[in-house]
């Protein structure tokens, strides 16, 4: 990896970029993943590279949804593997559920590389290498899913996903949790709960929330989910971007 000085103002962002580039070199991230990373970086820059109050609210609700679920599932693609493999393994461990490799540009070789990486990081069970079902409404190459994982889950976490899959999973009656820095993406707008935050900050935060809320009574978790309004949270995220930019201009002017 390139040596990035810790004092660099964009240190975290540059390290993330290096990780995705490394993922492409090692063959578990697709080259298109670099472009997705660039889009994410742009929105993180606009948000001020911080976890905003709207993201906090979405993360807490996401943790409640995962704890209430009868069959939760966690999806891992090439960018997620490059950026947060260890963190996803920790989240799966806190819920005692498997991870499922789920790719836009699927190749058996990439699926195996990601599954191996997750196992190397300590994952107890990784699905996705032997899909036995298809998600209706997606092109055949993108539709494979696994029974006991995403296919028959009631709640699915899809970090850094595209809008078609989010819509197809929602159409199957699932509750979908997205992690997506773009509050205007189709994924963010179609998901049940959209965490507008960088996956690097969002997944450890979500694991922490799962641990904290795991002792709450179900009725409290149900109330959190009922009171949550995703459209309101997305509007708040856009407002947080605007407020951040206004602050920047004010600071530059003073
Ligand atoms: P949609 O189809 O939902 O409109 P899209 O076409 O932008 O989305 P992709 O090109 O697949 O979808 O990009 C994936 C999404 O992941 C982008 O919205 C991007 O903002 C987001 N993203 C990229 N990197 C990160 C990251 N590190 N953390 C969180 N989100 C990210």
Short mmCIF file of C-alpha atoms and ligand atoms in Angstrom, two decimals:
data_model
loop_
_atom_site.label_atom_id
_atom_site.label_comp_id
_atom_site.label_asym_id
_atom_site.label_seq_id
_atom_site.Cartn_x
_atom_site.Cartn_y
_atom_site.Cartn_z
CA UNK A 1 0.00 0.00 0.00
CA UNK A 2 1.09 3.58 -0.60
CA UNK A 3 2.53 5.22 2.51
CA UNK A 4 -0.01 7.88 3.52
CA UNK A 5 1.10 10.24 6.33
CA UNK A 6 -1.34 10.15 9.27
CA UNK A 7 -1.30 13.96 9.32
CA UNK A 8 -2.93 14.14 5.88
CA UNK A 9 -6.35 15.81 6.24
CA UNK A 10 -7.95 13.13 4.04
CA UNK A 11 -6.09 10.26 5.74
CA UNK A 12 -9.09 7.97 6.42
CA UNK A 13 -10.49 8.56 2.96
CA UNK A 14 -7.15 7.85 1.26
CA UNK A 15 -6.63 4.66 3.29
CA UNK A 16 -10.12 3.49 2.22
CA UNK A 17 -9.29 4.25 -1.41
CA UNK A 18 -6.09 2.21 -1.10
CA UNK A 19 -8.04 -0.70 0.40
CA UNK A 20 -10.47 -0.79 -2.51
CA UNK A 21 -7.57 -0.56 -4.99
CA UNK A 22 -5.91 -3.44 -3.12
CA UNK A 23 -9.18 -5.40 -3.34
CA UNK A 24 -9.12 -4.95 -7.13
CA UNK A 25 -5.47 -6.09 -7.29
CA UNK A 26 -6.21 -9.17 -5.20
CA UNK A 27 -9.23 -9.97 -7.35
CA UNK A 28 -12.12 -9.74 -4.88
CA UNK A 29 -13.31 -6.24 -5.84
CA UNK A 30 -14.38 -5.43 -9.40
CA UNK A 31 -12.89 -2.46 -11.26
CA UNK A 32 -16.36 -0.82 -11.16
CA UNK A 33 -15.98 -0.91 -7.37
CA UNK A 34 -13.41 1.87 -7.69
CA UNK A 35 -16.04 4.12 -9.22
CA UNK A 36 -18.57 3.26 -6.52
CA UNK A 37 -15.92 4.17 -3.93
CA UNK A 38 -15.37 7.52 -5.66
CA UNK A 39 -19.08 8.26 -5.53
CA UNK A 40 -19.14 7.39 -1.85
CA UNK A 41 -16.09 9.58 -1.12
CA UNK A 42 -17.81 12.53 -2.72
CA UNK A 43 -20.86 12.23 -0.46
CA UNK A 44 -18.71 11.63 2.60
CA UNK A 45 -16.84 14.84 1.80
CA UNK A 46 -20.14 16.72 1.57
CA UNK A 47 -21.29 15.24 4.90
CA UNK A 48 -18.05 16.32 6.60
CA UNK A 49 -16.75 12.73 6.98
CA UNK A 50 -18.62 12.24 10.23
CA UNK A 51 -21.55 10.23 11.57
CA UNK A 52 -24.46 12.64 11.57
CA UNK A 53 -27.48 12.58 13.93
CA UNK A 54 -29.67 11.16 11.13
CA UNK A 55 -27.19 8.30 10.63
CA UNK A 56 -27.19 7.68 14.40
CA UNK A 57 -31.00 7.37 14.37
CA UNK A 58 -30.97 5.03 11.36
CA UNK A 59 -28.24 2.86 12.89
CA UNK A 60 -30.14 2.43 16.15
CA UNK A 61 -33.30 1.45 14.25
CA UNK A 62 -31.30 -0.93 12.05
CA UNK A 63 -29.94 -2.65 15.17
CA UNK A 64 -33.49 -2.97 16.55
CA UNK A 65 -34.71 -4.45 13.24
CA UNK A 66 -31.88 -6.99 13.15
CA UNK A 67 -32.57 -8.04 16.76
CA UNK A 68 -36.32 -8.39 16.10
CA UNK A 69 -35.81 -10.39 12.90
CA UNK A 70 -36.64 -14.09 12.79
CA UNK A 71 -34.07 -14.67 10.03
CA UNK A 72 -31.70 -11.73 9.49
CA UNK A 73 -29.09 -11.86 6.70
CA UNK A 74 -25.95 -9.85 5.96
CA UNK A 75 -24.75 -9.29 2.41
CA UNK A 76 -21.09 -8.81 1.47
CA UNK A 77 -19.90 -7.59 -1.95
CA UNK A 78 -16.42 -6.77 -3.27
CA UNK A 79 -16.28 -3.22 -1.86
CA UNK A 80 -17.60 -4.34 1.51
CA UNK A 81 -14.97 -7.09 1.63
CA UNK A 82 -12.19 -4.62 0.76
CA UNK A 83 -13.29 -2.02 3.30
CA UNK A 84 -14.88 -3.79 6.23
CA UNK A 85 -14.40 -7.59 6.14
CA UNK A 86 -13.37 -7.79 9.79
CA UNK A 87 -16.14 -5.43 10.90
CA UNK A 88 -18.79 -7.48 9.05
CA UNK A 89 -17.48 -10.66 10.70
CA UNK A 90 -17.84 -8.96 14.10
CA UNK A 91 -21.41 -7.88 13.27
CA UNK A 92 -22.32 -11.44 12.18
CA UNK A 93 -20.76 -12.72 15.42
CA UNK A 94 -22.81 -10.33 17.55
CA UNK A 95 -26.01 -11.63 15.90
CA UNK A 96 -24.77 -15.23 15.58
CA UNK A 97 -25.72 -15.40 11.92
CA UNK A 98 -23.83 -16.22 8.70
CA UNK A 99 -22.58 -13.73 6.08
CA UNK A 100 -23.58 -14.14 2.43
CA UNK A 101 -21.40 -13.17 -0.52
CA UNK A 102 -23.63 -11.40 -2.99
CA UNK A 103 -22.08 -9.82 -6.11
CA UNK A 104 -23.27 -7.50 -8.88
CA UNK A 105 -20.53 -8.76 -11.24
CA UNK A 106 -20.60 -12.38 -10.07
CA UNK A 107 -17.79 -14.78 -10.87
CA UNK A 108 -17.24 -18.00 -8.95
CA UNK A 109 -13.60 -17.03 -8.47
CA UNK A 110 -14.49 -13.69 -6.84
CA UNK A 111 -17.14 -15.31 -4.64
CA UNK A 112 -14.58 -17.83 -3.40
CA UNK A 113 -11.93 -15.17 -2.77
CA UNK A 114 -14.35 -13.10 -0.68
CA UNK A 115 -15.62 -16.16 1.22
CA UNK A 116 -12.00 -17.18 1.95
CA UNK A 117 -11.19 -13.65 3.14
CA UNK A 118 -14.20 -13.65 5.49
CA UNK A 119 -13.23 -17.08 6.88
CA UNK A 120 -9.66 -15.85 7.33
CA UNK A 121 -11.07 -12.94 9.36
CA UNK A 122 -12.91 -15.39 11.60
CA UNK A 123 -16.35 -15.87 9.98
CA UNK A 124 -17.96 -19.07 11.25
CA UNK A 125 -20.31 -19.56 8.31
CA UNK A 126 -20.20 -17.97 4.88
CA UNK A 127 -22.98 -18.51 2.32
CA UNK A 128 -23.07 -17.62 -1.36
CA UNK A 129 -20.72 -20.19 -2.88
CA UNK A 130 -23.57 -22.59 -3.62
CA UNK A 131 -26.67 -20.48 -4.35
CA UNK A 132 -29.84 -22.58 -4.55
CA UNK A 133 -32.51 -19.95 -5.32
CA UNK A 134 -32.98 -16.75 -7.32
CA UNK A 135 -34.29 -13.31 -6.40
CA UNK A 136 -37.29 -12.59 -8.67
CA UNK A 137 -37.03 -9.50 -10.86
CA UNK A 138 -33.24 -9.47 -11.27
CA UNK A 139 -31.25 -10.49 -14.36
CA UNK A 140 -30.25 -14.18 -14.08
CA UNK A 141 -26.55 -13.34 -13.60
CA UNK A 142 -27.38 -11.14 -10.61
CA UNK A 143 -30.23 -13.12 -9.10
CA UNK A 144 -28.53 -16.06 -7.29
CA UNK A 145 -29.24 -16.25 -3.55
CA UNK A 146 -29.08 -18.86 -0.82
CA UNK A 147 -31.86 -20.46 1.21
CA UNK A 148 -31.10 -20.00 4.89
CA UNK A 149 -29.46 -16.68 3.93
CA UNK A 150 -30.66 -13.72 1.88
CA UNK A 151 -33.31 -15.68 -0.06
CA UNK A 152 -35.58 -16.43 2.88
CA UNK A 153 -34.46 -13.75 5.31
CA UNK A 154 -37.03 -11.33 6.71
CA UNK A 155 -34.46 -8.56 7.30
CA UNK A 156 -31.42 -8.05 5.04
CA UNK A 157 -28.49 -5.67 5.48
CA UNK A 158 -27.13 -4.59 2.08
CA UNK A 159 -24.16 -2.24 2.40
CA UNK A 160 -23.09 -0.36 -0.77
CA UNK A 161 -25.74 -1.95 -2.94
CA UNK A 162 -27.48 -0.82 -6.10
CA UNK A 163 -31.12 0.18 -6.36
CA UNK A 164 -32.34 -2.80 -8.41
CA UNK A 165 -31.39 -5.36 -5.80
CA UNK A 166 -32.76 -3.23 -3.00
CA UNK A 167 -36.06 -2.92 -4.87
CA UNK A 168 -36.18 -6.65 -5.69
CA UNK A 169 -35.57 -7.64 -2.06
CA UNK A 170 -38.20 -5.18 -0.84
CA UNK A 171 -40.65 -6.59 -3.40
CA UNK A 172 -40.09 -10.03 -1.82
CA UNK A 173 -41.52 -8.57 1.40
CA UNK A 174 -38.22 -8.21 3.19
CA UNK A 175 -37.23 -5.28 5.36
CA UNK A 176 -34.03 -3.89 3.87
CA UNK A 177 -31.31 -1.98 5.71
CA UNK A 178 -28.97 -0.06 3.41
CA UNK A 179 -25.62 1.55 4.20
CA UNK A 180 -25.14 4.18 1.52
CA UNK A 181 -23.45 7.58 1.68
CA UNK A 182 -25.72 8.94 -1.03
CA UNK A 183 -29.06 9.94 0.56
CA UNK A 184 -30.50 10.39 -2.96
CA UNK A 185 -29.58 6.97 -4.37
CA UNK A 186 -32.36 4.61 -5.40
CA UNK A 187 -31.12 2.20 -2.73
CA UNK A 188 -31.37 4.80 0.04
CA UNK A 189 -34.85 5.79 -1.12
CA UNK A 190 -36.19 2.25 -1.49
CA UNK A 191 -34.75 0.74 1.71
CA UNK A 192 -36.71 0.37 4.94
CA UNK A 193 -33.84 1.91 6.92
CA UNK A 194 -31.05 3.82 5.18
CA UNK A 195 -27.86 4.48 7.10
CA UNK A 196 -26.26 7.45 5.33
CA UNK A 197 -22.76 6.93 6.64
CA UNK A 198 -19.42 5.50 5.57
CA UNK A 199 -19.35 1.73 5.99
CA UNK A 200 -16.09 2.16 7.92
CA UNK A 201 -17.94 4.07 10.63
CA UNK A 202 -21.38 2.50 10.21
CA UNK A 203 -20.65 -1.20 10.73
CA UNK A 204 -18.71 -0.89 14.04
CA UNK A 205 -21.39 1.51 15.25
CA UNK A 206 -24.14 -0.94 14.24
CA UNK A 207 -22.41 -3.82 16.05
CA UNK A 208 -22.13 -1.66 19.12
CA UNK A 209 -25.84 -0.81 18.94
CA UNK A 210 -26.77 -4.49 18.49
CA UNK A 211 -24.81 -5.31 21.65
CA UNK A 212 -26.38 -2.45 23.61
CA UNK A 213 -29.97 -3.10 22.47
CA UNK A 214 -29.77 -6.87 22.88
CA UNK A 215 -30.86 -6.54 26.52
CA UNK A 216 -33.90 -4.38 25.68
CA UNK A 217 -37.39 -5.91 25.77
CA UNK A 218 -38.90 -6.67 22.34
CA UNK A 219 -41.65 -4.13 22.94
CA UNK A 220 -39.07 -1.31 23.21
CA UNK A 221 -37.38 -2.43 19.98
CA UNK A 222 -40.77 -2.65 18.24
CA UNK A 223 -41.59 0.88 19.33
CA UNK A 224 -38.26 2.17 17.94
CA UNK A 225 -39.02 0.58 14.58
CA UNK A 226 -42.61 1.88 14.54
CA UNK A 227 -41.55 5.44 15.31
CA UNK A 228 -38.87 5.50 12.62
CA UNK A 229 -39.54 7.43 9.40
CA UNK A 230 -36.96 6.75 6.65
CA UNK A 231 -38.06 9.60 4.40
CA UNK A 232 -37.67 12.04 7.27
CA UNK A 233 -34.19 10.66 8.01
CA UNK A 234 -33.13 11.05 4.35
CA UNK A 235 -34.41 14.64 4.30
CA UNK A 236 -32.45 15.25 7.49
CA UNK A 237 -29.30 13.81 5.85
CA UNK A 238 -29.67 16.24 2.93
CA UNK A 239 -30.15 19.08 5.42
CA UNK A 240 -27.02 17.95 7.32
CA UNK A 241 -25.03 18.22 4.07
CA UNK A 242 -26.40 21.70 3.49
CA UNK A 243 -25.64 22.79 7.08
CA UNK A 244 -22.10 21.42 6.81
CA UNK A 245 -21.48 23.32 3.57
CA UNK A 246 -22.87 26.54 5.04
CA UNK A 247 -20.55 26.15 8.04
CA UNK A 248 -17.59 25.64 5.70
CA UNK A 249 -18.39 28.83 3.77
CA UNK A 250 -18.84 30.79 6.99
CA UNK A 251 -15.47 29.54 8.30
CA UNK A 252 -13.76 30.47 5.03
CA UNK A 253 -15.29 33.95 5.15
CA UNK A 254 -14.25 34.67 8.76
P1 LIG B 1 -28.52 3.34 -6.88
O1 LIG B 1 -28.67 2.26 -7.92
O2 LIG B 1 -28.98 2.94 -5.53
O3 LIG B 1 -29.03 4.71 -7.29
P2 LIG B 1 -25.74 3.66 -7.51
O4 LIG B 1 -26.01 3.43 -8.95
O5 LIG B 1 -25.04 4.91 -7.11
O6 LIG B 1 -26.99 3.53 -6.60
P3 LIG B 1 -23.50 1.99 -7.16
O7 LIG B 1 -22.83 2.68 -8.28
O8 LIG B 1 -23.55 0.52 -7.14
O9 LIG B 1 -24.99 2.42 -6.96
O10 LIG B 1 -22.76 2.59 -5.86
C1 LIG B 1 -22.90 2.09 -4.62
C2 LIG B 1 -23.32 3.12 -3.62
O11 LIG B 1 -22.47 2.92 -2.49
C3 LIG B 1 -23.19 4.61 -3.99
O12 LIG B 1 -24.42 5.25 -3.72
C4 LIG B 1 -22.12 5.17 -3.05
O13 LIG B 1 -22.46 6.46 -2.56
C5 LIG B 1 -22.12 4.16 -1.93
N1 LIG B 1 -20.80 4.01 -1.31
C6 LIG B 1 -19.61 3.86 -1.90
N2 LIG B 1 -18.61 3.73 -1.01
C7 LIG B 1 -19.21 3.78 0.21
C8 LIG B 1 -18.72 3.68 1.55
N3 LIG B 1 -17.42 3.53 1.82
N4 LIG B 1 -19.61 3.75 2.55
C9 LIG B 1 -20.95 3.90 2.31
N5 LIG B 1 -21.46 4.03 1.06
C10 LIG B 1 -20.61 3.96 0.02
#
